[in-house]
Coordinates of C-alpha atoms and ligand atoms in Angstrom, one line a residue:
M1 CA -51.1 -45.7 -44.5
A2 CA -48.8 -46.0 -41.7
A3 CA -51.7 -45.7 -38.5
H4 CA -53.4 -48.7 -40.2
R5 CA -50.3 -50.5 -38.4
R6 CA -51.7 -52.6 -35.8
A7 CA -50.6 -50.9 -32.0
T8 CA -48.0 -53.0 -30.1
T9 CA -48.4 -54.7 -27.0
H10 CA -47.5 -53.1 -23.9
M11 CA -46.6 -55.0 -20.7
N12 CA -48.2 -54.1 -17.4
E13 CA -50.7 -51.7 -18.3
P14 CA -51.8 -50.1 -15.4
N15 CA -54.1 -52.3 -13.5
D16 CA -58.0 -50.9 -13.9
S17 CA -58.5 -49.9 -10.6
S18 CA -62.4 -50.5 -10.8
T19 CA -61.3 -54.3 -10.7
P20 CA -61.7 -55.4 -7.2
K21 CA -59.1 -57.0 -5.6
H22 CA -59.1 -61.2 -6.0
F23 CA -58.5 -63.8 -3.3
I24 CA -55.2 -64.9 -4.9
Q25 CA -54.1 -61.3 -4.5
A26 CA -55.1 -61.6 -1.4
I27 CA -53.3 -64.7 -0.4
I28 CA -50.0 -63.4 -1.9
E29 CA -50.0 -60.1 -0.4
E30 CA -50.6 -62.2 3.0
D31 CA -47.9 -64.1 2.5
L32 CA -45.5 -61.5 1.6
A33 CA -46.6 -59.1 4.4
S34 CA -45.9 -61.9 6.6
G35 CA -42.3 -62.3 5.6
K36 CA -43.0 -66.4 4.5
H37 CA -42.0 -65.0 0.9
E38 CA -39.7 -62.5 0.2
R39 CA -40.0 -62.7 -4.0
I40 CA -43.1 -64.8 -5.1
V41 CA -42.4 -67.3 -8.2
T42 CA -45.2 -68.4 -10.3
R43 CA -45.3 -70.2 -13.8
F44 CA -47.2 -71.2 -16.5
P45 CA -47.2 -75.0 -17.3
P46 CA -48.7 -75.8 -20.4
E47 CA -48.4 -79.4 -22.1
P48 CA -47.5 -78.9 -25.6
N49 CA -49.9 -81.2 -27.2
G50 CA -52.0 -78.4 -28.8
Y51 CA -52.2 -74.8 -29.6
L52 CA -52.9 -72.3 -26.5
H53 CA -56.4 -71.0 -26.1
I54 CA -58.3 -68.2 -24.8
G55 CA -58.4 -70.0 -21.6
H56 CA -55.0 -70.5 -21.3
A57 CA -54.7 -66.6 -21.9
K58 CA -56.7 -66.4 -18.2
S59 CA -54.0 -68.5 -16.8
I60 CA -50.8 -66.6 -18.3
C61 CA -52.7 -63.3 -17.6
L62 CA -52.9 -64.2 -14.0
N63 CA -49.5 -66.1 -13.5
F64 CA -47.6 -63.2 -15.5
G65 CA -49.7 -61.1 -14.1
M66 CA -49.5 -61.7 -10.5
A67 CA -45.3 -61.9 -10.8
A68 CA -45.4 -58.4 -12.3
Q69 CA -47.9 -56.5 -10.0
Y70 CA -46.0 -58.2 -7.0
G71 CA -42.0 -57.6 -8.3
G72 CA -41.8 -61.5 -8.6
T73 CA -41.2 -63.7 -11.7
C74 CA -42.9 -66.2 -13.8
N75 CA -41.5 -69.3 -15.4
L76 CA -42.8 -71.0 -18.6
R77 CA -42.8 -74.6 -18.0
F78 CA -43.4 -77.2 -20.0
D79 CA -44.9 -80.2 -18.6
D80 CA -43.8 -82.5 -21.6
T81 CA -44.3 -86.1 -19.9
N82 CA -46.5 -87.5 -22.4
P83 CA -44.0 -88.3 -25.6
I84 CA -47.1 -89.6 -27.2
K85 CA -48.8 -86.6 -27.9
E86 CA -46.4 -84.0 -27.8
E87 CA -44.5 -82.3 -30.4
Q88 CA -42.4 -79.5 -30.9
E89 CA -44.7 -77.2 -33.4
Y90 CA -46.7 -76.9 -30.5
V91 CA -43.9 -75.9 -27.9
D92 CA -43.3 -73.1 -31.3
S93 CA -46.4 -72.0 -31.1
I94 CA -46.9 -71.6 -27.5
K95 CA -43.9 -69.5 -27.4
E96 CA -45.1 -67.5 -30.0
D97 CA -48.8 -67.4 -28.7
I98 CA -47.4 -66.1 -25.2
R99 CA -45.0 -63.5 -26.9
W100 CA -47.6 -62.1 -28.7
L101 CA -50.2 -61.8 -25.6
G102 CA -47.2 -59.2 -24.1
F103 CA -45.4 -61.7 -21.9
D104 CA -42.1 -62.4 -21.4
W105 CA -40.3 -65.4 -19.6
E106 CA -37.0 -64.2 -20.4
D107 CA -34.1 -66.9 -19.4
R108 CA -37.1 -68.6 -17.3
E109 CA -37.8 -71.5 -20.0
F110 CA -38.2 -74.8 -18.8
Y111 CA -39.1 -78.6 -19.4
A112 CA -40.5 -80.9 -17.1
S113 CA -38.2 -83.2 -19.2
D114 CA -35.1 -81.5 -18.3
Y115 CA -36.1 -82.9 -14.6
F116 CA -36.4 -86.5 -15.3
E117 CA -33.3 -88.0 -13.7
T118 CA -33.8 -85.7 -10.6
L119 CA -37.7 -87.1 -10.4
Y120 CA -36.1 -90.6 -11.1
E121 CA -34.1 -90.1 -8.0
Y122 CA -36.8 -88.2 -6.3
A123 CA -38.8 -92.0 -7.1
V124 CA -36.0 -94.2 -5.7
R125 CA -35.8 -92.1 -2.5
L126 CA -39.8 -93.1 -1.9
I127 CA -38.8 -96.7 -2.9
E128 CA -36.2 -97.3 -0.3
K129 CA -38.5 -95.5 2.4
G130 CA -41.1 -98.2 1.9
K131 CA -43.4 -95.1 0.1
A132 CA -43.6 -96.4 -3.1
Y133 CA -43.5 -100.2 -4.7
V134 CA -43.3 -101.8 -8.4
D135 CA -46.7 -103.3 -8.8
D136 CA -46.6 -106.1 -11.8
L137 CA -50.6 -105.8 -12.0
S138 CA -52.0 -105.1 -15.6
A139 CA -54.0 -101.8 -16.1
D140 CA -57.0 -103.2 -16.6
E141 CA -56.4 -105.2 -13.1
I142 CA -55.1 -101.7 -11.3
R143 CA -58.4 -100.2 -12.4
E144 CA -60.4 -103.4 -10.9
H145 CA -58.9 -103.0 -7.4
R146 CA -59.3 -99.2 -7.5
G147 CA -62.8 -99.4 -6.2
T148 CA -65.1 -96.6 -6.4
L149 CA -66.2 -93.6 -4.8
T150 CA -68.5 -95.8 -2.4
E151 CA -66.5 -98.5 -2.1
P152 CA -62.7 -98.7 -0.8
G153 CA -60.2 -100.2 -3.2
R154 CA -58.1 -103.4 -2.7
E155 CA -54.3 -103.7 -2.0
S156 CA -52.6 -105.1 -4.9
P157 CA -50.8 -109.0 -4.2
Y158 CA -47.2 -106.8 -4.8
R159 CA -48.1 -103.9 -2.8
D160 CA -45.5 -105.4 0.5
R161 CA -42.6 -106.7 -1.9
P162 CA -39.3 -105.9 -0.2
V163 CA -38.0 -102.6 -1.0
E164 CA -34.4 -104.2 -2.5
E165 CA -37.0 -106.3 -4.8
S166 CA -38.8 -103.1 -5.8
L167 CA -35.6 -101.1 -6.4
D168 CA -34.3 -104.0 -8.5
L169 CA -37.1 -104.1 -10.5
F170 CA -37.7 -100.1 -10.7
R171 CA -33.6 -100.3 -12.1
R172 CA -34.6 -102.7 -14.5
M173 CA -37.7 -101.0 -15.8
R174 CA -35.5 -98.1 -16.6
A175 CA -32.8 -100.5 -18.5
G176 CA -35.5 -101.5 -20.7
E177 CA -35.7 -105.2 -19.5
F178 CA -39.6 -105.2 -19.5
A179 CA -42.4 -105.1 -21.8
D180 CA -44.4 -101.7 -22.1
G181 CA -47.1 -101.7 -20.0
S182 CA -45.8 -104.7 -17.9
R183 CA -44.9 -103.1 -14.7
V184 CA -45.5 -99.9 -13.2
L185 CA -44.4 -97.6 -9.9
R186 CA -46.7 -97.0 -7.5
A187 CA -47.2 -94.8 -4.5
K188 CA -48.0 -96.5 -1.3
I189 CA -50.4 -94.4 0.4
D190 CA -54.2 -95.9 1.0
M191 CA -56.1 -98.0 -0.6
A192 CA -59.2 -97.2 1.4
S193 CA -58.8 -93.3 1.1
G194 CA -61.8 -91.4 0.5
N195 CA -60.2 -89.4 -2.2
L196 CA -59.0 -91.9 -5.5
N197 CA -56.1 -89.8 -6.1
L198 CA -54.7 -91.1 -2.8
R199 CA -55.5 -95.0 -3.6
D200 CA -51.9 -95.9 -4.5
P201 CA -51.6 -93.8 -7.6
V202 CA -49.1 -94.7 -10.5
L203 CA -45.7 -92.7 -10.6
Y204 CA -44.1 -94.2 -13.5
R205 CA -44.9 -96.3 -16.4
I206 CA -42.9 -98.4 -19.0
L207 CA -43.4 -96.8 -22.3
R208 CA -40.9 -97.0 -25.6
A209 CA -41.6 -93.7 -27.5
H210 CA -39.8 -90.8 -28.9
H211 CA -39.7 -87.9 -27.0
H212 CA -39.5 -84.6 -28.6
R213 CA -36.7 -83.7 -26.1
T214 CA -35.1 -86.4 -24.4
G215 CA -35.4 -89.1 -27.6
D216 CA -34.9 -92.4 -27.1
D217 CA -32.9 -91.8 -23.3
W218 CA -35.8 -92.8 -21.3
C219 CA -38.2 -95.9 -21.5
I220 CA -40.1 -95.0 -18.6
Y221 CA -41.9 -92.0 -17.6
P222 CA -43.3 -89.9 -15.1
M223 CA -47.0 -89.8 -14.7
Y224 CA -48.4 -86.5 -14.4
D225 CA -49.3 -86.3 -10.8
M226 CA -45.6 -87.1 -10.2
A227 CA -44.1 -84.8 -12.2
H228 CA -46.3 -81.8 -12.1
G229 CA -45.9 -80.9 -8.1
Q230 CA -42.1 -82.1 -8.4
S231 CA -41.3 -79.5 -11.0
D232 CA -43.1 -76.8 -8.9
S233 CA -41.1 -77.7 -6.3
I234 CA -37.3 -77.9 -7.9
E235 CA -38.5 -74.0 -9.6
R236 CA -39.4 -73.3 -6.1
I237 CA -42.4 -72.0 -7.1
T238 CA -44.3 -69.9 -4.5
H239 CA -47.8 -69.9 -5.6
S240 CA -48.8 -73.0 -7.8
L241 CA -52.1 -71.7 -9.6
C242 CA -53.8 -73.9 -11.4
T243 CA -57.5 -74.9 -12.4
L244 CA -60.4 -76.3 -9.7
E245 CA -60.3 -80.1 -11.3
F246 CA -56.6 -80.2 -9.3
E247 CA -57.9 -79.6 -6.0
D248 CA -58.6 -83.3 -5.1
H249 CA -54.9 -83.9 -6.6
R250 CA -53.5 -81.4 -4.0
P251 CA -53.2 -84.2 -0.8
L252 CA -51.2 -86.2 -3.4
Y253 CA -48.7 -83.4 -3.9
D254 CA -48.6 -82.7 -0.7
W255 CA -48.0 -85.9 0.3
L256 CA -45.0 -86.1 -2.2
V257 CA -43.3 -83.4 -1.4
E258 CA -43.4 -84.5 2.4
E259 CA -42.3 -87.6 1.7
I260 CA -39.7 -86.8 -0.7
G261 CA -38.4 -84.1 1.4
I262 CA -38.5 -81.6 -0.5
Y263 CA -39.5 -77.8 -0.9
P264 CA -43.2 -77.2 -0.7
P265 CA -44.9 -75.4 -3.2
R266 CA -48.3 -73.7 -2.1
Q267 CA -51.5 -74.8 -4.8
I268 CA -54.2 -72.2 -5.2
E269 CA -56.8 -73.4 -7.5
F270 CA -59.4 -70.8 -9.2
A271 CA -62.4 -71.4 -12.0
R272 CA -61.1 -72.3 -15.6
L273 CA -62.7 -70.0 -18.1
N274 CA -65.4 -71.5 -20.1
L275 CA -66.7 -69.1 -22.7
S276 CA -70.4 -69.6 -24.7
H277 CA -70.5 -70.6 -28.2
T278 CA -67.3 -72.7 -28.3
I279 CA -65.1 -75.4 -26.5
M280 CA -62.0 -75.0 -24.6
S281 CA -60.6 -79.1 -24.8
K282 CA -57.8 -79.1 -26.6
R283 CA -58.6 -82.6 -27.4
K284 CA -61.9 -81.7 -29.2
L285 CA -60.3 -78.8 -30.9
L286 CA -57.9 -81.0 -32.1
E287 CA -60.6 -83.3 -33.6
L288 CA -61.8 -80.2 -35.6
V289 CA -58.4 -79.8 -36.9
N290 CA -58.4 -83.4 -37.9
D291 CA -61.3 -83.8 -39.3
G292 CA -61.0 -80.7 -41.3
L293 CA -64.1 -79.1 -40.1
V294 CA -61.7 -75.9 -39.8
D295 CA -59.0 -74.9 -41.5
G296 CA -56.4 -75.6 -38.9
W297 CA -55.7 -74.7 -35.4
D298 CA -55.7 -70.7 -36.4
D299 CA -58.8 -70.6 -38.2
P300 CA -60.3 -67.6 -37.3
R301 CA -63.3 -69.1 -35.6
M302 CA -61.3 -70.9 -33.5
P303 CA -61.0 -70.1 -29.8
T304 CA -57.3 -70.4 -30.0
L305 CA -54.9 -67.5 -29.8
S306 CA -53.4 -68.0 -33.0
G307 CA -56.9 -68.0 -34.6
M308 CA -58.1 -65.0 -32.5
R309 CA -54.9 -63.4 -33.7
R310 CA -55.5 -63.9 -37.3
R311 CA -59.1 -63.0 -36.9
G312 CA -57.9 -59.3 -36.0
F313 CA -58.4 -59.4 -32.2
T314 CA -55.9 -57.5 -30.4
A315 CA -53.9 -58.4 -27.8
R316 CA -54.8 -56.1 -25.4
S317 CA -58.4 -56.7 -25.8
I318 CA -57.3 -60.1 -24.4
R319 CA -55.6 -59.0 -21.9
R320 CA -58.2 -56.7 -20.7
F321 CA -61.0 -59.3 -21.2
C322 CA -59.0 -61.3 -18.7
D323 CA -58.3 -59.0 -16.4
G324 CA -62.2 -57.9 -16.3
I325 CA -63.7 -61.7 -15.7
S326 CA -61.2 -61.7 -12.9
V327 CA -60.7 -64.6 -10.6
A328 CA -63.0 -66.9 -8.8
K329 CA -63.3 -70.1 -6.8
A330 CA -66.3 -71.3 -8.7
N331 CA -67.3 -72.7 -12.1
S332 CA -69.1 -70.4 -14.4
T333 CA -69.5 -69.9 -18.2
V334 CA -68.8 -66.1 -19.9
D335 CA -70.9 -65.3 -22.8
I336 CA -68.4 -64.9 -25.7
Q337 CA -70.3 -61.3 -26.3
L338 CA -68.4 -59.6 -23.4
L339 CA -65.0 -60.7 -25.1
E340 CA -66.2 -59.1 -28.8
H341 CA -67.0 -56.5 -26.4
Y342 CA -63.5 -55.7 -25.4
V343 CA -62.3 -56.3 -29.0
R344 CA -64.6 -53.5 -30.2
E345 CA -63.7 -51.2 -27.7
D346 CA -60.0 -51.6 -28.3
L347 CA -60.4 -51.4 -31.9
N348 CA -62.8 -48.5 -31.7
K349 CA -59.9 -46.5 -30.7
I350 CA -57.1 -47.5 -32.7
A351 CA -58.6 -48.8 -36.1
P352 CA -58.7 -46.5 -39.2
R353 CA -62.0 -45.8 -40.7
V354 CA -62.4 -46.9 -44.4
M355 CA -64.8 -47.2 -46.9
G356 CA -65.8 -50.9 -48.2
V357 CA -68.5 -52.0 -50.2
L358 CA -69.4 -56.0 -49.2
R359 CA -72.8 -56.5 -51.9
P360 CA -71.6 -53.8 -54.7
L361 CA -75.0 -52.1 -56.5
R362 CA -73.5 -50.0 -59.3
V363 CA -74.5 -46.4 -59.4
V364 CA -74.4 -43.9 -62.1
I365 CA -74.3 -40.1 -61.1
E366 CA -75.8 -39.1 -64.4
N367 CA -75.4 -35.6 -64.0
Y368 CA -71.6 -35.8 -63.1
P369 CA -69.2 -34.9 -66.1
E370 CA -67.3 -37.9 -67.5
G371 CA -63.9 -38.7 -66.8
Q372 CA -63.7 -36.6 -64.0
V373 CA -62.3 -37.1 -60.7
E374 CA -62.2 -35.4 -57.5
E375 CA -60.1 -35.9 -54.6
L376 CA -62.7 -35.9 -51.1
D377 CA -61.0 -35.2 -47.5
A378 CA -62.5 -38.5 -45.0
I379 CA -61.1 -38.7 -41.8
N380 CA -59.1 -41.2 -40.4
N381 CA -60.8 -42.1 -36.8
P382 CA -62.9 -39.5 -35.5
E383 CA -62.1 -41.2 -31.9
N384 CA -58.4 -40.3 -32.8
P385 CA -57.8 -36.4 -33.5
D386 CA -54.1 -37.5 -34.2
A387 CA -54.6 -40.3 -37.0
G388 CA -55.8 -37.0 -39.6
S389 CA -57.5 -37.8 -42.9
R390 CA -56.8 -39.2 -46.3
K391 CA -58.2 -38.3 -50.0
V392 CA -61.1 -40.8 -51.6
P393 CA -61.8 -40.5 -55.1
F394 CA -64.9 -39.3 -56.4
S395 CA -66.3 -40.2 -59.9
R396 CA -69.4 -40.8 -62.1
V397 CA -69.6 -44.6 -61.6
L398 CA -69.7 -45.7 -57.7
Y399 CA -70.4 -48.8 -56.0
V400 CA -73.1 -48.6 -53.1
D401 CA -74.3 -51.7 -51.0
R402 CA -77.4 -53.6 -52.4
N403 CA -78.5 -53.0 -48.9
D404 CA -78.6 -49.7 -49.0
F405 CA -81.6 -49.7 -52.0
H406 CA -85.0 -50.6 -51.6
E407 CA -87.5 -50.1 -54.1
D408 CA -90.2 -50.2 -51.9
P409 CA -89.0 -48.9 -49.0
P410 CA -90.5 -50.2 -46.1
K411 CA -91.1 -47.6 -42.8
K412 CA -88.7 -45.7 -41.3
Y413 CA -86.0 -47.0 -44.2
F414 CA -84.3 -43.8 -45.0
R415 CA -81.6 -44.8 -47.3
L416 CA -81.7 -45.0 -50.9
A417 CA -85.4 -45.7 -53.0
P418 CA -86.7 -44.5 -56.0
G419 CA -86.8 -40.5 -56.1
R420 CA -85.3 -40.7 -52.4
E421 CA -82.2 -38.4 -51.6
V422 CA -79.3 -39.7 -49.3
R423 CA -75.8 -38.1 -48.3
L424 CA -72.8 -40.0 -49.3
R425 CA -70.2 -40.1 -47.0
Y426 CA -67.6 -37.4 -47.0
G427 CA -69.3 -36.4 -50.6
Y428 CA -72.4 -35.2 -51.9
F429 CA -76.4 -35.9 -51.7
I430 CA -77.5 -38.1 -54.2
T431 CA -81.5 -38.7 -55.7
C432 CA -82.2 -42.1 -57.2
V433 CA -83.8 -41.3 -60.5
D434 CA -84.0 -44.5 -62.2
F435 CA -83.1 -48.3 -61.6
V436 CA -82.0 -50.9 -64.2
K437 CA -83.4 -54.8 -63.7
N438 CA -81.9 -57.7 -65.2
D439 CA -83.8 -60.6 -66.7
A440 CA -84.1 -62.1 -63.5
G441 CA -85.4 -59.1 -62.2
E442 CA -82.9 -57.9 -59.8
V443 CA -81.5 -54.8 -59.5
V444 CA -78.3 -54.0 -61.2
E445 CA -77.9 -50.5 -61.5
L446 CA -79.1 -47.2 -59.8
R447 CA -79.1 -44.1 -62.0
C448 CA -79.0 -40.9 -59.5
T449 CA -78.2 -37.3 -59.8
Y450 CA -75.8 -35.3 -57.4
D451 CA -76.0 -31.9 -56.3
P452 CA -73.1 -30.1 -56.6
E453 CA -73.4 -27.5 -53.8
T454 CA -73.9 -30.3 -51.4
R455 CA -69.6 -31.0 -51.3
G456 CA -68.7 -32.0 -48.0
G457 CA -72.1 -33.2 -46.9
S458 CA -74.4 -30.5 -46.3
A459 CA -76.8 -28.2 -48.6
P460 CA -76.9 -24.3 -48.5
D461 CA -80.1 -24.0 -48.4
G462 CA -80.3 -26.1 -45.3
R463 CA -82.4 -28.9 -46.6
R464 CA -82.0 -32.3 -44.4
V465 CA -81.4 -35.9 -45.6
R466 CA -81.9 -38.3 -43.3
G467 CA -79.8 -41.4 -44.8
T468 CA -75.9 -41.5 -45.1
I469 CA -74.4 -44.2 -46.7
H470 CA -70.7 -45.5 -47.4
W471 CA -69.2 -45.8 -51.4
V472 CA -66.6 -46.3 -53.6
S473 CA -65.5 -45.3 -56.5
A474 CA -65.8 -48.2 -59.4
E475 CA -63.0 -47.2 -61.3
H476 CA -60.9 -46.5 -58.7
A477 CA -61.9 -49.6 -55.6
L478 CA -59.8 -52.8 -55.4
A479 CA -61.9 -55.9 -55.7
A480 CA -61.2 -57.7 -52.2
E481 CA -62.5 -61.2 -50.9
V482 CA -64.5 -60.4 -47.3
R483 CA -65.0 -63.0 -44.9
L484 CA -68.0 -63.0 -42.2
Y485 CA -67.6 -65.1 -38.8
D486 CA -70.0 -66.4 -36.4
H487 CA -70.2 -68.4 -33.7
L488 CA -68.5 -71.9 -34.4
F489 CA -71.1 -73.4 -32.5
S490 CA -75.1 -72.5 -32.8
V491 CA -75.7 -73.1 -29.0
A492 CA -74.1 -71.4 -25.8
D493 CA -73.0 -74.4 -24.5
P494 CA -72.2 -77.1 -27.1
G495 CA -70.4 -79.9 -24.5
V496 CA -74.2 -80.6 -23.7
V497 CA -75.0 -83.2 -26.0
E498 CA -78.0 -85.5 -26.5
G499 CA -78.7 -88.9 -27.8
G500 CA -75.3 -90.4 -28.9
A501 CA -74.8 -87.1 -30.7
D502 CA -71.4 -85.6 -30.0
F503 CA -70.2 -82.0 -29.8
K504 CA -69.9 -81.9 -33.5
S505 CA -73.2 -81.6 -34.2
H506 CA -73.8 -78.2 -32.8
L507 CA -71.4 -76.9 -35.3
N508 CA -72.5 -73.4 -37.3
P509 CA -73.1 -74.3 -40.4
D510 CA -73.0 -70.6 -41.1
S511 CA -69.8 -69.7 -39.0
R512 CA -68.4 -68.7 -42.0
T513 CA -69.6 -66.5 -45.2
V514 CA -67.2 -65.4 -47.8
L515 CA -67.8 -62.8 -50.4
A516 CA -66.3 -62.5 -53.6
G517 CA -66.2 -59.5 -55.5
C518 CA -66.2 -56.8 -52.5
R519 CA -65.3 -53.2 -53.3
V520 CA -63.0 -51.6 -50.9
E521 CA -61.2 -48.2 -51.2
P522 CA -57.9 -47.4 -52.9
S523 CA -55.6 -46.6 -49.6
L524 CA -56.2 -50.3 -48.4
A525 CA -53.8 -51.0 -51.5
E526 CA -50.9 -50.5 -48.2
A527 CA -52.7 -52.2 -46.0
R528 CA -50.8 -55.3 -44.8
A529 CA -51.2 -58.7 -42.7
G530 CA -52.8 -58.4 -39.7
D531 CA -53.9 -54.6 -40.3
C532 CA -57.1 -53.7 -38.8
V533 CA -59.5 -51.2 -40.0
Q534 CA -63.6 -50.4 -39.3
F535 CA -65.5 -50.3 -42.9
E536 CA -67.7 -47.2 -41.9
R537 CA -71.6 -48.7 -40.9
V538 CA -70.4 -52.4 -41.5
G539 CA -67.4 -53.8 -39.0
Y540 CA -64.2 -54.4 -38.1
F541 CA -61.8 -56.0 -40.5
C542 CA -58.6 -57.7 -40.5
V543 CA -56.3 -58.4 -43.2
D544 CA -56.0 -61.9 -43.5
S545 CA -52.5 -63.2 -43.0
K546 CA -52.1 -66.1 -44.8
D547 CA -54.5 -65.8 -48.0
S548 CA -54.5 -62.1 -48.3
T549 CA -51.9 -60.7 -51.5
P550 CA -51.2 -57.1 -52.4
Q551 CA -53.3 -58.5 -56.0
D552 CA -56.3 -60.4 -54.0
P553 CA -56.6 -59.1 -50.7
V554 CA -58.7 -61.0 -48.0
F555 CA -60.5 -59.4 -45.0
N556 CA -61.8 -61.4 -41.9
R557 CA -64.3 -59.1 -40.2
V558 CA -63.4 -59.4 -36.8
V559 CA -66.8 -58.1 -35.1
S560 CA -69.7 -56.6 -36.0
L561 CA -70.0 -53.3 -35.1
R562 CA -73.1 -53.6 -33.2
D563 CA -72.3 -54.0 -29.9
T564 CA -74.5 -56.7 -27.8
W565 CA -73.1 -56.9 -24.5
A566 CA -73.2 -52.6 -24.2
K567 CA -77.2 -53.2 -25.0
I568 CA -77.2 -55.6 -22.4
Q569 CA -75.6 -53.7 -19.7
K570 CA -77.8 -50.7 -20.2
K571 CA -81.1 -52.6 -20.1
Q572 CA -79.8 -54.2 -17.1
A573 CA -78.7 -50.6 -15.7
G574 CA -82.1 -48.8 -16.6
Ligands
ATP601 P1 -56.9 -79.8 -22.0 O1 -57.5 -79.9 -21.0 O2 -58.0 -78.8 -22.9 O3 -56.2 -80.3 -22.4 P2 -55.3 -78.3 -20.1 O4 -55.3 -77.9 -19.1 O5 -54.4 -80.0 -19.9 O6 -56.1 -77.9 -21.3 P3 -52.7 -77.6 -20.0 O7 -51.6 -77.6 -21.5 O8 -52.2 -78.5 -18.8 O9 -54.0 -77.3 -20.6 O10 -53.0 -76.0 -19.1 C1 -52.0 -75.0 -19.0 C2 -52.7 -74.6 -17.9 O11 -53.7 -73.2 -18.3 C3 -52.9 -75.2 -17.1 O12 -52.3 -74.6 -15.5 C4 -53.7 -74.8 -16.5 O13 -54.7 -75.1 -15.7 C5 -54.6 -73.8 -17.2 N1 -55.8 -73.9 -18.4 C6 -56.1 -74.3 -19.3 N2 -57.3 -74.7 -19.6 C7 -57.8 -73.4 -19.2 C8 -59.1 -72.5 -18.6 N3 -60.1 -72.8 -19.8 N4 -59.1 -71.4 -17.9 C9 -58.1 -71.2 -17.4 N5 -56.7 -72.0 -17.0 C10 -56.8 -72.6 -17.8
MG602 MG1 -53.5 -80.4 -18.6

């Protein structure tokens, strides 16, 4: 079943020409045309304090995508300035996820921590120019002095201490002479500025914490605002693409590169991706992991790339989704069904069709010879003629889905019912002649007859049946566990909570349903971790990469077959 292997990702697939140009492309084209830049340089700058999520995918596709489209380069830079929350595990997972998504940073793997010495020199330069000072106020006092949006801040009593004194104290901060939190280095800008980021922001703090790369070399660490823009400058990033919440930080970044006297990158802000029925905050995702509300960062319900990969989402469908939603200047929320639509569209082309029965109901074909087995031809993928066909065994005892039988069928129900004839997919017409109930009154077995003339699915006399159902041969089928997933949260915007509750109160209690004792066709014995198939009439499924074994296969439902999004679009168009 080599056709079951999941298609590998391809970089630089031709851009969908139906997607109109976005404003960042327009800016880049202008900068190239005017000669401002000969080549563009972008970067993806994750903080290694969690796993990447679908929001990061948007940033990755944009940064690597722009570089690829315009013949430039994109760096991977870890913004690792907060030793308390950062770990090597996160660095490794981030690299794995970017590669899986189909992008390559080649030898351009950088770390803000590689620049600690240079950043220290920049800070010294600012002090020497009278543009930064060591402040002895406590964190609480600094906050009190900061003012509000309507009131100006107050200047620290240490603001005008002599340059020599600040230089000396900053050196001794580095040398470890002072306690954590006892002093900070602040930029000297404007305590009355309407932009709070310009009210003498803290540039350095004292923190005795082990860093995942620099170990115990440093006991002072640059703040994010000190490190981020300067790292962009050191790497000569031409277009520093970031999300809207950094718009108010841009004047600070511009001030810093100007005063330090270094290369000025251009920062351009775009709207972050918000997706309905899930959350994108690493802090909240970590909370779900730590509280055991999900099975780790790669739980198939998580919006993380590792979770989506395990669930069976393809890298290509995520890239297409990111391209499709384009890049905007205003925040909005994208319906998660749109992402599922892209996944379905991709899997429809590549996933082999197989038969799997989630809620098995035994069927005995009374007039089928005992011990006889036929190999019936089944088409692997009607969307892909090259996918060929396979054999599925047919015998006297089968399983069909419990939902495909109704003792007292409602109107428009065309599947099995007493006296009713249906077609078995790739097989024969069968007619239900009787059924058996257990003591609890549940139907546990159907007795049917088959018409030997209908092999292949049509009757020589031209009679028609309305329903076609899937099945497996009881003797040949494999037992499997199937995990059905629904949205992680039961409301579209779990961030909105009332009355002191928190986002976790919106967790969907039915986000995962585990079905044991499912039966799947024997060709799946060869399926390997990560392989995706379509169980005909049921949905797309992926072999779980952690819990599945050849003896006890486990399938994750990737998406159902019903494309709600396509239906919405049709409705809107019609
Ligand atoms: P969080 O707030 O959850 O910690 P973050 O934005 O701080 O996330 P980073 O590791 O700093 O996480 O993000 C790396 C890059 O990805 C940044 O450039 C950031 O702007 C971008 N990014 C993060 N979330 C999104 C999102 N939802 N949509 C688009 N880009 C995003
Ligand atoms: Mg961040």
